[in-house]
């Protein structure tokens, strides 16, 4: 089997790239996608620890994190669509109001 | 020197994951970002499979690639007009360059910390099985699973509440008639007409 520390290292690299994209982009949807990338990196770390220790709790945490990520994407996109309908933009620089 | 086949597959898959992540960050269009991100998620599912977490790989493909990416694609399409072009391009100035270098240094430091952590010194115990996963999820973590279901239900209700259309013209029954009739049919509420309801942002504040 693959050494679990390599999987954790891949998680760190993906986390760094996701963090860079979160700071780098103005489009809110791309920022949301980069947050998904960071959540996936955290999941990789959970899986690495689970296969290193032989403990199944890491897999349970990963399943919970995936479900929470799905909920977060639904809420986030609902907020973005609401923002788009009131301000006609989803640029994070231009959007400055939460309601009319 | 013989290269292990599994190592080779892992290098290819993780290279695909990193390439997809970089493409997601640096693609100029949102739709291209989305496609690169799907490549990353597929690669992460493959890494889950290589760590013998087959169930998690299936969940990853079904949930992330099946539903989350579909929802994000809907978001891209519904907000399409203003985010193509110059507005979606990342800013390239001095501050973001400094931030990028700082993040790269942070990533290297984090990589060193993770790779040389003393937790990897112990013996590798091997991955658990899917049967143990199901047993843990539905016996040991039952409350967490139930709370997770409640959380998902609340999230979906909240999302549909956030994107509701508040204009009253969309809440009354559309009988297909332009004028208000004197005696509408039984069970048909009277169609109420507003002079500017179809054009402006009518802040009616009417609840269902």
CSV table of N, CA and C in Angstrom, one decimal, chain A:
chain,number,residue,atom,x,y,z
A,1,UNK,N,0.8,-1.2,0.0
A,1,UNK,CA,0.0,0.0,0.0
A,1,UNK,C,0.9,1.3,0.0
A,2,UNK,N,0.3,2.3,-0.5
A,2,UNK,CA,1.0,3.6,-0.5
A,2,UNK,C,1.3,4.1,0.9
A,3,UNK,N,2.4,4.6,1.1
A,3,UNK,CA,2.7,5.2,2.4
A,3,UNK,C,1.7,6.3,2.7
A,4,UNK,N,1.0,6.3,3.9
A,4,UNK,CA,0.0,7.3,4.2
A,4,UNK,C,0.5,8.7,4.2
A,5,UNK,N,1.8,8.9,4.6
A,5,UNK,CA,2.3,10.2,4.7
A,5,UNK,C,2.3,10.9,3.3
A,6,UNK,N,2.4,10.1,2.2
A,6,UNK,CA,2.4,10.7,0.9
A,6,UNK,C,1.0,11.3,0.6
A,7,UNK,N,0.0,10.5,1.0
A,7,UNK,CA,-1.4,11.0,0.8
A,7,UNK,C,-1.6,12.3,1.6
A,8,UNK,N,-1.1,12.4,2.8
A,8,UNK,CA,-1.2,13.6,3.6
A,8,UNK,C,-0.4,14.7,2.9
A,9,UNK,N,0.7,14.4,2.3
A,9,UNK,CA,1.5,15.5,1.6
A,9,UNK,C,0.7,16.0,0.4
A,10,UNK,N,0.0,15.1,-0.3
A,10,UNK,CA,-0.9,15.5,-1.4
A,10,UNK,C,-2.0,16.4,-0.9
A,11,UNK,N,-2.5,16.1,0.3
A,11,UNK,CA,-3.5,16.9,0.9
A,11,UNK,C,-3.0,18.3,1.2
A,12,UNK,N,-1.8,18.4,1.7
A,12,UNK,CA,-1.2,19.7,2.0
A,12,UNK,C,-1.0,20.5,0.7
A,13,UNK,N,-0.6,19.9,-0.4
A,13,UNK,CA,-0.4,20.6,-1.6
A,13,UNK,C,-1.7,21.1,-2.1
A,14,UNK,N,-2.7,20.3,-2.1
A,14,UNK,CA,-4.1,20.7,-2.6
A,14,UNK,C,-4.6,21.8,-1.7
A,15,UNK,N,-4.4,21.7,-0.4
A,15,UNK,CA,-4.8,22.8,0.5
A,15,UNK,C,-4.2,24.1,0.2
A,16,UNK,N,-2.8,24.1,-0.1
A,16,UNK,CA,-2.1,25.3,-0.4
A,16,UNK,C,-2.7,25.9,-1.7
A,17,UNK,N,-2.9,25.1,-2.7
A,17,UNK,CA,-3.4,25.7,-4.0
A,17,UNK,C,-4.8,26.2,-3.8
A,18,UNK,N,-5.7,25.5,-3.0
A,18,UNK,CA,-7.0,26.1,-2.7
A,18,UNK,C,-7.0,27.4,-1.9
A,19,UNK,N,-6.0,27.5,-1.0
A,19,UNK,CA,-5.9,28.7,-0.2
A,19,UNK,C,-5.5,29.9,-1.1
A,20,UNK,N,-4.5,29.6,-2.0
A,20,UNK,CA,-4.1,30.6,-3.0
A,20,UNK,C,-5.3,31.0,-3.9
A,21,UNK,N,-6.1,30.1,-4.3
A,21,UNK,CA,-7.2,30.5,-5.2
A,21,UNK,C,-8.2,31.3,-4.4
A,22,UNK,N,-8.4,31.0,-3.1
A,22,UNK,CA,-9.4,31.7,-2.3
A,22,UNK,C,-8.9,33.2,-2.2
A,23,UNK,N,-7.6,33.4,-2.1
A,23,UNK,CA,-7.1,34.8,-2.0
A,23,UNK,C,-7.1,35.4,-3.4
A,24,UNK,N,-7.0,34.6,-4.4
A,24,UNK,CA,-6.6,35.1,-5.7
A,24,UNK,C,-7.8,35.6,-6.6
A,25,UNK,N,-8.9,35.0,-6.4
A,25,UNK,CA,-10.0,35.3,-7.3
A,25,UNK,C,-11.0,36.3,-6.7
A,26,UNK,N,-11.7,37.0,-7.7
A,26,UNK,CA,-12.7,37.9,-7.3
A,26,UNK,C,-14.1,37.3,-7.5
A,27,UNK,N,-14.2,36.3,-8.3
A,27,UNK,CA,-15.5,35.7,-8.6
A,27,UNK,C,-15.9,34.8,-7.4
A,28,UNK,N,-17.0,35.0,-6.9
A,28,UNK,CA,-17.4,34.2,-5.7
A,28,UNK,C,-17.6,32.8,-6.0
A,29,UNK,N,-18.0,32.4,-7.2
A,29,UNK,CA,-18.2,30.9,-7.4
A,29,UNK,C,-16.9,30.2,-7.4
A,30,UNK,N,-15.8,30.9,-8.0
A,30,UNK,CA,-14.5,30.2,-8.0
A,30,UNK,C,-14.0,30.1,-6.6
A,31,UNK,N,-14.3,31.1,-5.8
A,31,UNK,CA,-13.8,31.1,-4.4
A,31,UNK,C,-14.5,29.9,-3.7
A,32,UNK,N,-15.8,29.7,-4.0
A,32,UNK,CA,-16.5,28.6,-3.4
A,32,UNK,C,-15.9,27.2,-3.9
A,33,UNK,N,-15.5,27.2,-5.1
A,33,UNK,CA,-14.9,25.9,-5.6
A,33,UNK,C,-13.5,25.7,-4.9
A,34,UNK,N,-12.8,26.8,-4.7
A,34,UNK,CA,-11.5,26.6,-4.0
A,34,UNK,C,-11.7,26.2,-2.6
A,35,UNK,N,-12.8,26.6,-1.9
A,35,UNK,CA,-13.1,26.1,-0.6
A,35,UNK,C,-13.4,24.6,-0.6
A,36,UNK,N,-14.1,24.2,-1.7
A,36,UNK,CA,-14.3,22.8,-1.8
A,36,UNK,C,-13.0,22.0,-2.0
A,37,UNK,N,-12.1,22.6,-2.7
A,37,UNK,CA,-10.7,22.0,-2.8
A,37,UNK,C,-10.0,21.8,-1.5
A,38,UNK,N,-10.1,22.9,-0.6
A,38,UNK,CA,-9.5,22.8,0.7
A,38,UNK,C,-10.2,21.7,1.6
A,39,UNK,N,-11.5,21.6,1.4
A,39,UNK,CA,-12.2,20.6,2.2
A,39,UNK,C,-11.8,19.2,1.7
A,40,UNK,N,-11.5,19.0,0.4
A,40,UNK,CA,-11.1,17.7,-0.1
A,40,UNK,C,-9.7,17.4,0.4
A,41,UNK,N,-8.8,18.5,0.6
A,41,UNK,CA,-7.5,18.2,1.1
A,41,UNK,C,-7.6,17.8,2.5
A,42,UNK,N,-8.5,18.3,3.3
A,42,UNK,CA,-8.7,17.9,4.7
A,42,UNK,C,-9.2,16.4,4.7
A,43,UNK,N,-10.0,16.1,3.8
A,43,UNK,CA,-10.5,14.7,3.7
A,43,UNK,C,-9.3,13.7,3.4
A,44,UNK,N,-8.4,14.2,2.5
A,44,UNK,CA,-7.2,13.3,2.2
A,44,UNK,C,-6.4,13.1,3.5
A,45,UNK,N,-6.3,14.1,4.3
A,45,UNK,CA,-5.5,13.9,5.6
A,45,UNK,C,-6.2,12.9,6.5
A,46,UNK,N,-7.6,13.0,6.6
A,46,UNK,CA,-8.3,12.1,7.4
A,46,UNK,C,-8.1,10.7,6.9
A,47,UNK,N,-8.2,10.5,5.6
A,47,UNK,CA,-8.0,9.1,5.0
A,47,UNK,C,-6.6,8.6,5.3
A,48,UNK,N,-5.6,9.5,5.2
A,48,UNK,CA,-4.2,9.1,5.4
A,48,UNK,C,-4.1,8.6,6.9
A,49,UNK,N,-4.6,9.4,7.8
A,49,UNK,CA,-4.5,9.0,9.2
A,49,UNK,C,-5.3,7.7,9.5
A,50,UNK,N,-6.4,7.5,8.9
A,50,UNK,CA,-7.2,6.3,9.1
A,50,UNK,C,-6.5,5.1,8.6
A,51,UNK,N,-5.8,5.2,7.4
A,51,UNK,CA,-5.1,4.0,6.9
A,51,UNK,C,-3.8,3.8,7.6
A,52,UNK,N,-3.3,4.8,8.3
A,52,UNK,CA,-2.1,4.6,9.1
A,52,UNK,C,-2.3,3.9,10.4
A,53,UNK,N,-3.4,4.4,11.1
A,53,UNK,CA,-3.7,3.8,12.4
A,53,UNK,C,-4.6,2.6,12.3
A,54,UNK,N,-5.2,2.4,11.1
A,54,UNK,CA,-6.2,1.3,11.0
A,54,UNK,C,-7.5,1.6,11.8
A,55,UNK,N,-7.7,2.9,12.0
A,55,UNK,CA,-8.9,3.3,12.8
A,55,UNK,C,-9.9,3.8,11.8
A,56,UNK,N,-11.2,3.4,12.0
A,56,UNK,CA,-12.2,3.7,11.0
A,56,UNK,C,-12.8,5.1,11.2
A,57,UNK,N,-12.4,5.8,12.3
A,57,UNK,CA,-13.0,7.1,12.6
A,57,UNK,C,-12.7,8.1,11.6
A,58,UNK,N,-11.5,8.0,11.0
A,58,UNK,CA,-11.1,9.0,9.9
A,58,UNK,C,-12.1,8.9,8.7
A,59,UNK,N,-12.5,7.7,8.4
A,59,UNK,CA,-13.4,7.6,7.3
A,59,UNK,C,-14.8,8.2,7.7
A,60,UNK,N,-15.2,8.0,8.9
A,60,UNK,CA,-16.5,8.6,9.3
A,60,UNK,C,-16.4,10.1,9.2
A,61,UNK,N,-15.3,10.6,9.7
A,61,UNK,CA,-15.1,12.1,9.6
A,61,UNK,C,-15.2,12.6,8.2
A,62,UNK,N,-14.5,11.8,7.3
A,62,UNK,CA,-14.5,12.2,5.9
A,62,UNK,C,-16.0,12.2,5.3
A,63,UNK,N,-16.7,11.1,5.7
A,63,UNK,CA,-18.1,11.1,5.2
A,63,UNK,C,-18.9,12.3,5.7
A,64,UNK,N,-18.7,12.6,7.0
A,64,UNK,CA,-19.4,13.8,7.5
A,64,UNK,C,-19.0,15.1,6.9
A,65,UNK,N,-17.7,15.2,6.6
A,65,UNK,CA,-17.2,16.4,5.9
A,65,UNK,C,-17.7,16.5,4.5
A,66,UNK,N,-17.9,15.4,3.8
A,66,UNK,CA,-18.4,15.5,2.5
A,66,UNK,C,-19.9,15.9,2.5
A,67,UNK,N,-20.6,15.4,3.5
A,67,UNK,CA,-22.0,15.8,3.6
A,67,UNK,C,-22.2,17.3,3.9
A,68,UNK,N,-21.3,17.8,4.8
A,68,UNK,CA,-21.3,19.2,5.2
A,68,UNK,C,-20.9,20.0,4.0
A,69,UNK,N,-20.0,19.6,3.2
A,69,UNK,CA,-19.6,20.3,2.1
A,69,UNK,C,-20.7,20.5,1.1
A,70,UNK,N,-21.5,19.4,0.9
A,70,UNK,CA,-22.7,19.5,0.0
A,70,UNK,C,-23.7,20.5,0.6
A,71,UNK,N,-23.9,20.5,1.9
A,71,UNK,CA,-24.8,21.5,2.4
A,71,UNK,C,-24.3,22.9,2.3
A,72,UNK,N,-23.0,23.1,2.4
A,72,UNK,CA,-22.3,24.4,2.3
A,72,UNK,C,-22.4,24.9,0.9
A,73,UNK,N,-22.2,24.0,-0.1
A,73,UNK,CA,-22.3,24.5,-1.4
A,73,UNK,C,-23.8,24.9,-1.8
A,74,UNK,N,-24.8,24.2,-1.3
A,74,UNK,CA,-26.1,24.6,-1.5
A,74,UNK,C,-26.4,26.0,-0.9
A,75,UNK,N,-26.1,26.2,0.3
A,75,UNK,CA,-26.3,27.5,1.0
A,75,UNK,C,-25.5,28.6,0.3
A,76,UNK,N,-24.2,28.3,0.0
A,76,UNK,CA,-23.4,29.3,-0.6
A,76,UNK,C,-23.9,29.8,-2.0
A,77,UNK,N,-24.4,28.8,-2.8
A,77,UNK,CA,-24.9,29.2,-4.1
A,77,UNK,C,-26.2,29.9,-4.0
A,78,UNK,N,-27.0,29.5,-3.0
A,78,UNK,CA,-28.3,30.3,-2.8
A,78,UNK,C,-28.0,31.7,-2.4
A,79,UNK,N,-27.0,31.9,-1.5
A,79,UNK,CA,-26.6,33.3,-1.2
A,79,UNK,C,-26.1,34.0,-2.4
A,80,UNK,N,-25.3,33.4,-3.3
A,80,UNK,CA,-24.8,34.0,-4.4
A,80,UNK,C,-25.9,34.4,-5.4
A,81,UNK,N,-26.9,33.5,-5.6
A,81,UNK,CA,-28.0,33.8,-6.5
A,81,UNK,C,-28.8,34.9,-6.0
A,82,UNK,N,-29.0,34.9,-4.6
A,82,UNK,CA,-29.8,36.1,-4.1
A,82,UNK,C,-29.0,37.4,-4.2
A,83,UNK,N,-27.7,37.3,-4.1
A,83,UNK,CA,-26.8,38.5,-4.3
A,83,UNK,C,-26.9,39.0,-5.7
A,84,UNK,N,-26.9,38.0,-6.6
A,84,UNK,CA,-26.9,38.3,-8.1
A,84,UNK,C,-28.2,39.0,-8.4
A,85,UNK,N,-29.3,38.5,-7.8
A,85,UNK,CA,-30.6,39.1,-8.2
A,85,UNK,C,-30.8,40.5,-7.6
A,86,UNK,N,-30.1,40.8,-6.6
A,86,UNK,CA,-30.2,42.2,-6.0
A,86,UNK,C,-29.2,43.2,-6.6
A,87,UNK,N,-28.0,42.7,-6.9
A,87,UNK,CA,-26.9,43.6,-7.2
A,87,UNK,C,-26.3,43.3,-8.6
A,88,UNK,N,-26.9,42.3,-9.3
A,88,UNK,CA,-26.4,42.0,-10.7
A,88,UNK,C,-24.9,41.7,-10.8
A,89,UNK,N,-24.3,41.3,-9.8
A,89,UNK,CA,-22.9,40.9,-9.8
A,89,UNK,C,-22.6,39.9,-8.7
A,90,UNK,N,-21.6,39.1,-9.0
A,90,UNK,CA,-21.1,38.2,-7.9
A,90,UNK,C,-19.7,38.4,-7.7
A,91,UNK,N,-19.2,39.6,-8.1
A,91,UNK,CA,-17.8,39.9,-7.8
A,91,UNK,C,-17.6,40.3,-6.4
A,92,UNK,N,-16.6,39.7,-5.7
A,92,UNK,CA,-16.5,40.0,-4.3
A,92,UNK,C,-16.0,41.4,-4.0
A,93,UNK,N,-15.4,42.0,-5.0
A,93,UNK,CA,-15.0,43.4,-4.8
A,93,UNK,C,-16.2,44.4,-4.9
A,94,UNK,N,-17.1,44.1,-5.9
A,94,UNK,CA,-18.2,45.0,-6.1
A,94,UNK,C,-19.3,44.8,-5.1
A,95,UNK,N,-19.6,43.6,-4.6
A,95,UNK,CA,-20.7,43.4,-3.8
A,95,UNK,C,-20.4,44.0,-2.4
A,96,UNK,N,-21.2,44.9,-1.9
A,96,UNK,CA,-20.9,45.5,-0.6
A,96,UNK,C,-22.2,45.6,0.2
A,97,UNK,N,-23.3,45.1,-0.3
A,97,UNK,CA,-24.5,45.1,0.5
A,97,UNK,C,-25.0,43.7,0.8
A,98,UNK,N,-25.6,43.6,1.9
A,98,UNK,CA,-26.3,42.3,2.2
A,98,UNK,C,-27.8,42.3,1.9
A,99,UNK,N,-28.4,43.5,1.8
A,99,UNK,CA,-29.8,43.6,1.4
A,99,UNK,C,-30.0,45.0,0.9
A,100,UNK,N,-31.1,45.2,0.2
A,100,UNK,CA,-31.4,46.5,-0.4
A,100,UNK,C,-31.8,47.5,0.7
